[in-house]
Coordinates of C-alpha atoms in Angstrom, one line a residue:
Chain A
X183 CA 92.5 169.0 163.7
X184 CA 93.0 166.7 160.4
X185 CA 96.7 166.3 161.6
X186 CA 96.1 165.5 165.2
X187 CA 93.6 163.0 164.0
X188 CA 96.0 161.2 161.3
X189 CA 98.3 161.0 164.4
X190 CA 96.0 159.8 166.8
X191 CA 95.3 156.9 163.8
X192 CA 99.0 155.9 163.0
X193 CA 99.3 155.8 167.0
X194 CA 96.6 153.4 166.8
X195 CA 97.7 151.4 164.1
X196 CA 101.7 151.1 166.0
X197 CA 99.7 150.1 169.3
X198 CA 97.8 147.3 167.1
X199 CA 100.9 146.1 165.7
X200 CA 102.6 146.1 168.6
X201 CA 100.1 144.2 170.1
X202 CA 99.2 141.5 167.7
X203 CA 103.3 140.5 167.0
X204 CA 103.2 138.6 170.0
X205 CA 99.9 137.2 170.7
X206 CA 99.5 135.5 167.4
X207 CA 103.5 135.2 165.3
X208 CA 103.6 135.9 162.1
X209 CA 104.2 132.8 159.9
X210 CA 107.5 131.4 158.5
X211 CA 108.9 133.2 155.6
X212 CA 106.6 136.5 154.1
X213 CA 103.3 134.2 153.5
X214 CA 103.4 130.8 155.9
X215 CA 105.0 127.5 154.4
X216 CA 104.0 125.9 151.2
X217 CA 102.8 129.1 150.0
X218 CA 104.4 131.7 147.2
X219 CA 105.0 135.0 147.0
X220 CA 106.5 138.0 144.6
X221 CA 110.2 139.1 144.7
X222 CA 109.8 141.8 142.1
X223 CA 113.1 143.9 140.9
X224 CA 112.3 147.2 139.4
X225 CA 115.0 147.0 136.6
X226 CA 114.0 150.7 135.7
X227 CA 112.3 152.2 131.7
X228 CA 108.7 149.9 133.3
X229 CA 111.3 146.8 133.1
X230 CA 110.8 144.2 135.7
X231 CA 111.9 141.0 137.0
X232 CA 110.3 139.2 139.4
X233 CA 110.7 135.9 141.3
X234 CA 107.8 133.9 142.9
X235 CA 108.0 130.5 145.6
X236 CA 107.7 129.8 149.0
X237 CA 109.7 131.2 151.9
X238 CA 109.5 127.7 153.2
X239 CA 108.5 124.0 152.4
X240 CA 107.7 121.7 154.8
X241 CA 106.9 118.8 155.3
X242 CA 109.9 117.3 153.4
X243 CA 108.4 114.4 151.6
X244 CA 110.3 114.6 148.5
X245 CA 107.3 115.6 146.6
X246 CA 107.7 119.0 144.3
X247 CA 106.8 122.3 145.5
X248 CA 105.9 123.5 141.7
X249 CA 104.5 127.5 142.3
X250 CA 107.9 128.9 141.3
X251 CA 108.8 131.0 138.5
X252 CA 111.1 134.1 137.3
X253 CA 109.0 136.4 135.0
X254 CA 110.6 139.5 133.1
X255 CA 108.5 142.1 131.6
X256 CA 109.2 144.7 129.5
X257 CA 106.5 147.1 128.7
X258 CA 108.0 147.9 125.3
X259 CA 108.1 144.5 124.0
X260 CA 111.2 144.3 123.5
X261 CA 113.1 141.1 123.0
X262 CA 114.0 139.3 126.7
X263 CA 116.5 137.1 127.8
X264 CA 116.1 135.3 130.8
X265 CA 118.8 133.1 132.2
X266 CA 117.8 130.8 135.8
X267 CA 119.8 128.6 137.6
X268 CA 119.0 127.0 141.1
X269 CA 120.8 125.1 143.5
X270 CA 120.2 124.2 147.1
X271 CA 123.3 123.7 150.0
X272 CA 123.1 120.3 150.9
X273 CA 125.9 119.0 148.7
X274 CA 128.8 116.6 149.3
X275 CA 131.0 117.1 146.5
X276 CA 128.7 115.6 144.0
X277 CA 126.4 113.9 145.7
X278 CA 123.6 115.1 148.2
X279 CA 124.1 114.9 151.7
X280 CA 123.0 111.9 153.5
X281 CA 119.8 111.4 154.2
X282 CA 118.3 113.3 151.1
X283 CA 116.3 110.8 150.0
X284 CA 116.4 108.6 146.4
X285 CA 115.3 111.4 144.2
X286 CA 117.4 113.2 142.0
X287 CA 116.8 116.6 140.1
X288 CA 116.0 118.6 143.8
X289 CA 115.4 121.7 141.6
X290 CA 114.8 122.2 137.9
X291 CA 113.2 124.0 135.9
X292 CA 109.9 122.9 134.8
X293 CA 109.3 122.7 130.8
X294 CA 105.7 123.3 131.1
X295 CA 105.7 126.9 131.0
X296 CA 102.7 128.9 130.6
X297 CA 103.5 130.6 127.9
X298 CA 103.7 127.0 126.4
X299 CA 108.2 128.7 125.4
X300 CA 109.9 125.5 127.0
X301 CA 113.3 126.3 128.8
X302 CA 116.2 125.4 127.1
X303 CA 119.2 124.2 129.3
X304 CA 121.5 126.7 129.7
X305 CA 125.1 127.3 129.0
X306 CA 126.4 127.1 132.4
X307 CA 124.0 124.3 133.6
X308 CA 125.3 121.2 136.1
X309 CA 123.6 118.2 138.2
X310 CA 124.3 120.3 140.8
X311 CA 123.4 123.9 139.6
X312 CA 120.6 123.4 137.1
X313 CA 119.8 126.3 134.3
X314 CA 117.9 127.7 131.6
X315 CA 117.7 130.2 129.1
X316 CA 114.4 131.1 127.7
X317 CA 113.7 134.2 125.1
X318 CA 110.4 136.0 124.5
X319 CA 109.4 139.4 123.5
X320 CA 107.9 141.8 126.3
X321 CA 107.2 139.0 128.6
X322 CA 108.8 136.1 129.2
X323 CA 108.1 133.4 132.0
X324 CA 110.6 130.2 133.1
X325 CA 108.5 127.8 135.7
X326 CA 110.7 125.9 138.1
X327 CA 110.1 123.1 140.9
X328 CA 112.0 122.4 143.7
X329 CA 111.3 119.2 146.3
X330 CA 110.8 119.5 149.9
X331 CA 113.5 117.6 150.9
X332 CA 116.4 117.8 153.4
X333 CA 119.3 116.1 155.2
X334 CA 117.9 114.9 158.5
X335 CA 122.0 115.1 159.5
X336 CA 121.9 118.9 158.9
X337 CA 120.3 120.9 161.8
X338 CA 119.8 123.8 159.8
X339 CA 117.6 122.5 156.9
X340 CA 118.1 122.9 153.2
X341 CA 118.0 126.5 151.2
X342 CA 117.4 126.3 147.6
X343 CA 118.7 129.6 145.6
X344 CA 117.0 130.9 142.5
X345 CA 118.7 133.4 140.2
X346 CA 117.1 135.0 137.4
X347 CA 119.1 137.1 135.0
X348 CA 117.2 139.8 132.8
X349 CA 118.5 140.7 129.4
X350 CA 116.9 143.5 127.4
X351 CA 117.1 144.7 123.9
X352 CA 119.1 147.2 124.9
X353 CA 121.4 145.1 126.2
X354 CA 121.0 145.9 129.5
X355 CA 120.8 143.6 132.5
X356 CA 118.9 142.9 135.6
X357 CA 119.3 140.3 138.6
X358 CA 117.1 139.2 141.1
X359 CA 117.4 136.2 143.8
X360 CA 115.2 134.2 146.4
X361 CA 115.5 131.5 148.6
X362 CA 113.4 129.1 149.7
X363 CA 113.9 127.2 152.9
X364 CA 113.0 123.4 154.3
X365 CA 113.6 123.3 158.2
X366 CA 114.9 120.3 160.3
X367 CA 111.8 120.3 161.9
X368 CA 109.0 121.7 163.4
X369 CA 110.4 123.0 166.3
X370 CA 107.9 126.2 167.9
X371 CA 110.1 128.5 166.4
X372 CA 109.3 127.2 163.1
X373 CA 105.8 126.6 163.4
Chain B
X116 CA 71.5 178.2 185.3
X117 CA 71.8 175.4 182.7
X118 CA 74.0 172.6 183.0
X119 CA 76.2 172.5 180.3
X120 CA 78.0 169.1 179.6
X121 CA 81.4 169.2 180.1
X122 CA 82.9 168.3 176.8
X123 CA 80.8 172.1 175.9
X124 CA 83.3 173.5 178.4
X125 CA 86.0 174.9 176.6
X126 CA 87.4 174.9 179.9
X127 CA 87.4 171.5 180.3
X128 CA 87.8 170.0 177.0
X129 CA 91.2 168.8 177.2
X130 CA 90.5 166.3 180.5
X131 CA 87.5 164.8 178.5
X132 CA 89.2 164.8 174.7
X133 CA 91.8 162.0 176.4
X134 CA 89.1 159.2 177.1
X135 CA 88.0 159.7 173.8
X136 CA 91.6 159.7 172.2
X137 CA 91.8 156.6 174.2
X138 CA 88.9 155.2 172.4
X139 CA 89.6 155.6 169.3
X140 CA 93.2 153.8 169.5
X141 CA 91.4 151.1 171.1
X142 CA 88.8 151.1 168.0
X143 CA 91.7 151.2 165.6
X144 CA 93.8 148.6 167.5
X145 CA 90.8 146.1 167.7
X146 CA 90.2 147.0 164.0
X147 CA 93.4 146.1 162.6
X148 CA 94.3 143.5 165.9
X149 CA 91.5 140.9 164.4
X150 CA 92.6 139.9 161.3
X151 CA 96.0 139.5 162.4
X152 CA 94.4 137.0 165.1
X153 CA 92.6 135.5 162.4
X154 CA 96.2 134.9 160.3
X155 CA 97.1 133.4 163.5
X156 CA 94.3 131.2 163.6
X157 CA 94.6 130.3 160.3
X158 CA 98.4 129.4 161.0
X159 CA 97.1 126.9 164.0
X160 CA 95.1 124.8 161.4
X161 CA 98.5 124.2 159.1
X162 CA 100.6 121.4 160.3
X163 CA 103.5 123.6 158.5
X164 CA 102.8 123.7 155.0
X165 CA 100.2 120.7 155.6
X166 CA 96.4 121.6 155.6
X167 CA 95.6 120.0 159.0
X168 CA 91.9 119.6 158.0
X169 CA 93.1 117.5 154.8
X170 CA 94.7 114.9 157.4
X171 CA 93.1 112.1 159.8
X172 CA 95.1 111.7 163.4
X173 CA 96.1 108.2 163.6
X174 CA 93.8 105.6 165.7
X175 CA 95.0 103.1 167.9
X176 CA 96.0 99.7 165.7
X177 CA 93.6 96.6 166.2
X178 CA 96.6 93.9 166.3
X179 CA 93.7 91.5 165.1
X180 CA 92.8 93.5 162.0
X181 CA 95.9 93.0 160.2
X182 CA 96.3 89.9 158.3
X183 CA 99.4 87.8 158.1
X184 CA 99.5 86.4 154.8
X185 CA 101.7 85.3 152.4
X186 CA 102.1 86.6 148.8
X187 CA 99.4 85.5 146.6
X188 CA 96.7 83.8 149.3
X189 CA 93.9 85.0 150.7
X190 CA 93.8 86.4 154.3
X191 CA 91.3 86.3 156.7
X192 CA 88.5 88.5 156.8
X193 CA 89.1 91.0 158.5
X194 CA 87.4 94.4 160.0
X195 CA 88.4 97.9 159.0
X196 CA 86.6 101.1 159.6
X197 CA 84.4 101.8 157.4
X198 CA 83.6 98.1 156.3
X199 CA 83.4 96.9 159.8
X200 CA 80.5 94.1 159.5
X201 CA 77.8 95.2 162.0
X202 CA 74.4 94.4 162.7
X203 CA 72.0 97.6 162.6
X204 CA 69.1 98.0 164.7
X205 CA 65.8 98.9 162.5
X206 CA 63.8 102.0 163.4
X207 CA 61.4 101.6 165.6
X208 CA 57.3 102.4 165.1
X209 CA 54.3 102.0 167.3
X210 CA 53.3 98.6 167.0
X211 CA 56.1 96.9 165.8
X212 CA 59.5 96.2 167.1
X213 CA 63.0 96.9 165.9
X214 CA 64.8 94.6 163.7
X215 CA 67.9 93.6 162.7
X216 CA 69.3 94.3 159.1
X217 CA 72.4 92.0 158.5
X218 CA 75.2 93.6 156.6
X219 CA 77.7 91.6 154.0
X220 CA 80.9 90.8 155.4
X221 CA 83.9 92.8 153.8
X222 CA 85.3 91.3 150.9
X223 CA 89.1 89.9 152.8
X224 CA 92.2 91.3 152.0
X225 CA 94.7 89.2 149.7
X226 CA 98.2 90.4 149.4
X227 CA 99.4 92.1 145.9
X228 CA 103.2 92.9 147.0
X229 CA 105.2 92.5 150.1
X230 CA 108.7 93.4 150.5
X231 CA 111.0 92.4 153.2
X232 CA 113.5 94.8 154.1
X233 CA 117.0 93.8 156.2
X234 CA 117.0 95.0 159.2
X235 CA 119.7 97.8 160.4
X236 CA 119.9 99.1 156.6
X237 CA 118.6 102.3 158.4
X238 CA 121.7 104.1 159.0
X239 CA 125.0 104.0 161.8
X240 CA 122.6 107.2 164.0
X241 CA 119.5 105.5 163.5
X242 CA 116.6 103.8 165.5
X243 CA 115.0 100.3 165.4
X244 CA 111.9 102.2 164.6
X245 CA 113.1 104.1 161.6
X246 CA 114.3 101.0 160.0
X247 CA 111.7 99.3 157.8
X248 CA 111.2 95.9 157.8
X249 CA 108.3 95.2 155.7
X250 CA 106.3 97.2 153.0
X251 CA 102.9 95.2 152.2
X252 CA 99.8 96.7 149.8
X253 CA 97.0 94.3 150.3
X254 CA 93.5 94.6 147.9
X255 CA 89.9 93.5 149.0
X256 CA 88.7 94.6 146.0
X257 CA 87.7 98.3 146.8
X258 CA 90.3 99.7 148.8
X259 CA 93.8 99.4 149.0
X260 CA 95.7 98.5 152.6
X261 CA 99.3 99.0 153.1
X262 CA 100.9 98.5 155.6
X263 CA 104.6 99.9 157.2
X264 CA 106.3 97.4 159.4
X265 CA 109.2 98.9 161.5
X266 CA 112.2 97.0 163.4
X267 CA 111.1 98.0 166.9
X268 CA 107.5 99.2 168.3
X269 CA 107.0 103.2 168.3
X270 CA 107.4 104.9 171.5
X271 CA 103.4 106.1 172.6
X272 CA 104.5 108.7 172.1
X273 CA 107.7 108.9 170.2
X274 CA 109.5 112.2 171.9
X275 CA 108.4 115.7 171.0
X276 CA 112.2 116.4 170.1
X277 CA 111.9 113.9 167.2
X278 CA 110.2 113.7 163.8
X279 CA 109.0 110.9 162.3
X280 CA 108.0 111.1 158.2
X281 CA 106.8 107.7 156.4
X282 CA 106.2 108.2 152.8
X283 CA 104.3 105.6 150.6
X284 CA 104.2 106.6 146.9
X285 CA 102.3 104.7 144.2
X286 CA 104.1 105.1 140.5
X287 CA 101.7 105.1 137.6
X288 CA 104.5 104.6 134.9
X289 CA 106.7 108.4 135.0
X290 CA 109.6 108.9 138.2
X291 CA 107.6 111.1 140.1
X292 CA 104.8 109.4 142.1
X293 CA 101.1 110.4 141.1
X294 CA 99.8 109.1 144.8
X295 CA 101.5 109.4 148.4
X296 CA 99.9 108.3 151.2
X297 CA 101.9 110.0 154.4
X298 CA 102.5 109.8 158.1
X299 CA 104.2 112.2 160.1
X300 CA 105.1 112.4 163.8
X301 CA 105.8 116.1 164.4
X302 CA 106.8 115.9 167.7
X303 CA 102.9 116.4 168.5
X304 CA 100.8 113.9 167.2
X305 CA 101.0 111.2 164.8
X306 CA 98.9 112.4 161.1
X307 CA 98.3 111.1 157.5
X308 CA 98.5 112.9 154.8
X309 CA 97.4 112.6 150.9
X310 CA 98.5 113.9 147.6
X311 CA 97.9 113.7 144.2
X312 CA 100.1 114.8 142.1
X313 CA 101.7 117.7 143.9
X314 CA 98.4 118.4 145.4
X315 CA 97.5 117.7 148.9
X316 CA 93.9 116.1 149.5
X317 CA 91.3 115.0 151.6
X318 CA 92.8 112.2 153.3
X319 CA 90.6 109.4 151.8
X320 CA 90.5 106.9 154.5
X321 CA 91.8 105.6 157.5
X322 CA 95.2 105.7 159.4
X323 CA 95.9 103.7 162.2
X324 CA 99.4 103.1 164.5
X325 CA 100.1 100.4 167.2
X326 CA 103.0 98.5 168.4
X327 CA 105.6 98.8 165.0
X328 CA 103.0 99.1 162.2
X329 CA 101.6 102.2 160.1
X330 CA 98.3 101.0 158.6
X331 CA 96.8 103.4 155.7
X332 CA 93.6 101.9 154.3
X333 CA 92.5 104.1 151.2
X334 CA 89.8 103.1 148.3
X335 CA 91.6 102.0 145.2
X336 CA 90.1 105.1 143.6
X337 CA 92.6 107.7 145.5
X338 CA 95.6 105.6 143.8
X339 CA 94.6 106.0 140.4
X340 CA 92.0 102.8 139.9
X341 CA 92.8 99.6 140.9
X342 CA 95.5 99.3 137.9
X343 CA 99.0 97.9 137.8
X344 CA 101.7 99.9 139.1
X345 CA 104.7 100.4 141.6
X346 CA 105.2 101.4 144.9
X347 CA 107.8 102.3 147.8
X348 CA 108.4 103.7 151.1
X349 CA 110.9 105.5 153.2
X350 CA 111.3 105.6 157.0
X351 CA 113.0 109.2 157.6
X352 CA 114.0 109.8 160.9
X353 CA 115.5 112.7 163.0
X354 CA 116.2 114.4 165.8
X355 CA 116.4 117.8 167.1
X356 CA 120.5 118.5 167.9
X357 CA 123.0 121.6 167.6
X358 CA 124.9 121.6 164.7
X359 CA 124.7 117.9 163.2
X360 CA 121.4 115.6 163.9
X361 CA 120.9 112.0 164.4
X362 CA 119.2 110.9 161.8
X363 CA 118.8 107.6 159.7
X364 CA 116.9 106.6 156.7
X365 CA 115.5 103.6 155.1
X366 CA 113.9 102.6 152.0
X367 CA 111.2 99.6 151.0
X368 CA 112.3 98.7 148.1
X369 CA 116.0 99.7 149.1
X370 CA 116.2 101.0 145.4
X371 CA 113.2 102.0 143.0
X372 CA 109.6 100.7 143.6
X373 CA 108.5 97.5 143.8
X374 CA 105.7 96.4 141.2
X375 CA 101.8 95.3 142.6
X376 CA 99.2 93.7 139.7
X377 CA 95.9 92.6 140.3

């Protein structure tokens, strides 16, 4: 009877699933533009790494989307080392792709962390592929920003990339990634 | 011989347990079917990652409430919402009759910056009304009125395949700008937008669209006081293609932001 009655409630739930895809679409990306939400990368011993933005900016107005950030933990408290870099595909050689806008810096990271660490530029660091390396024991947080920009010339939009590398005491490492996405436009299918 | 109701009837149990199956899914489908509506509904009140409740739809342009003046005189009075000079009608009570209450006159408009901008600067793919001709940020003392002058008059409506984005951002001193003031055709409906900061707000005023002009009319408070500082603004136009999209461009100044004092 209990098994015939879970079955009869996962049929239910399917059928409402089913149902509601259609009539109302989910939004853009896992939580609707402008809006951020956990990667997380279970980098195994309790470890961590996790990387928070948007799915998608819009509308691109050049201002900065700043609710990003790569966060390792280690339960242990042992010593971090987190390296970032960022980058988006709307580059001519060195220079942005027409119709970018003025600004410069699309992504960077933020030195305002919360952990009031700042982010040190890192090693392999460019105009073009900003990064940082910050260090921290048992928790350790780099804050990033990224416009919402793109190339009106480009049809598909803009994706930024942000890479977070992990190191632990131990010496072992963990990666994570995200993108984050600023259409052409707001055609129905990316409303 | 008492009746005994059918779902008692081992015998017929199974005919009457499927209505009831049926019931529940539809319980359970209803159950979890709302909020997913309501994640739609919410969606519907975004204009993308734009709170649409935050934003005023543009009103039609009064051609005679925009002043042409030249830098440092005083314009003509004119009318804008919320200051619009009227004369109210007093309340009425038995025995008496209503009266009028004159109002004061707005304070006119006198011109703090304006910055001409060449013509077909806009880009090779681009249109007469994505090319920015004039940027002008006008002060009555209150509230701040600036003004977006284009090459050619908008299409009413511009088409649903194109978008539209005018950004004007005040400067306070660092690179970033601390206010912007926004319009957006989204292939819908012309809006305006405001931020602070990186944060979107109530718009603070009006916005208003005729022939080739963008008028934003905003108390000095939303820009930071009515203090010195810079300001600029872009005309970024595009349109829906396959690969590659026309698009164009334009910036008032052409580089940086121009300066306003009082």
């Amino acid at each position: 009877m209990n098994r015939r009655f879970a079955t009869i409630i996962a049929a239910g739930a399917a059928g409402a699933f089913a149902l509601a895809l259609p009539l109302h679409a989910l939004p853009k990306g896992t939580a609707g533009y402008n809006t951020s939400s956990d990667t997380p990368m279970d980098c195994g011993s309790g470890r961590t790494l996790t990387l928070h933005g948007p799915a998608d900016l819009w509308p691109p107005n050049h201002k900065y989307y700043t609710d990003i950030y790569a966060e390792a933990k280690d339960p242990a408290g042992g010593i971090i080392t987190l390296d970032t870099d960022g980058t988006h595909d709307q580059y001519d050689g060195d220079t942005e792709a027409s119709g970018s806008g003025h600004t410069a810096d699309d992504i960077r990271a933020n030195d305002n962390n919360s952990d009031g660490s700042l982010a040190t530029e890192g090693s392999n660091s460019t105009a073009q592929h900003p990064a940082a390396t910050e260090m921290n024991d048992g928790d350790v947080v780099t804050n990033w920003e990224a416009r919402a920009e793109r190339a009106g010339t480009i049809q598909a939009g803009r994706t930024y990339t942000l890479n977070a590398t992990a190191t632990f005491s131990d010496g072992s490492t963990c990666t994570n990634s995200i993108q984050m996405h600023v259409p052409h436009d707001m055609r129905p299918s990316n409303r | 011989m008492t009746p005994r109701f059918a779902s008692e009837d081992p015998a017929s149990a199974g005919s009457f347990r499927v209505p009831r199956v049926l019931a529940l899914v539809l319980a359970v489908s209803a159950l979890i079917a709302v909020p997913a509506c309501r994640v739609g509904h919410d969606r519907a009140k975004s204009d993308g990652g734009l709170d649409k409740d935050k934003s005023v739809k543009a009103k039609p342009l009064d051609p005679t409430e925009t002043s042409v003046t030249t830098p440092g005189t005083t314009s003509s009075t004119s009318s804008r919402s919320g200051t619009t000079a009227t004369t109210k009608r007093g309340t009425a009570t038995t025995g008496t009759s209503a009266s009028a209450t004159p109002t004061t006159a707005p304070a006119p408009f006198r011109t703090l910056t304006d910055v001409a901008d060449k013509t077909n600067d806009e880009g090779l793919q681009g249109t007469a009304y994505g090319d920015i001709v004039e940027l002008k940020v006008e002060d009555n003392g209150t509230r701040a009125r600036v003004t977006v002058a284009v090459a050619a008059d908008f299409p009413a409506p511009p088409p649903a395949d194109e978008t539209i984005s005018v950004p004007v951002d005040f400067f306070r001193g660092g690179k970033e700008s601390d206010f912007q003031l926004f319009a957006q055709w989204n292939g819908a409906d012309w809006r305006a937008y405001y931020t602070a900061g990186t944060t979107q707000k109530q718009f603070p005023g009006t916005f208003e669209l005729g022939a080739n002009k963008l008028v934003f009319d905003v108390p000095w408070s939303a820009l930071g006081g009515r203090v010195a500082g810079t300001v600029s603004a872009e005309a970024d136009w595009s349109k829906q293609g396959t690969v590659v999209a026309p698009a164009s461009e334009d910036h008032a100044p052409d580089q940086g932001s121009a300066p306003f004092a009082f």
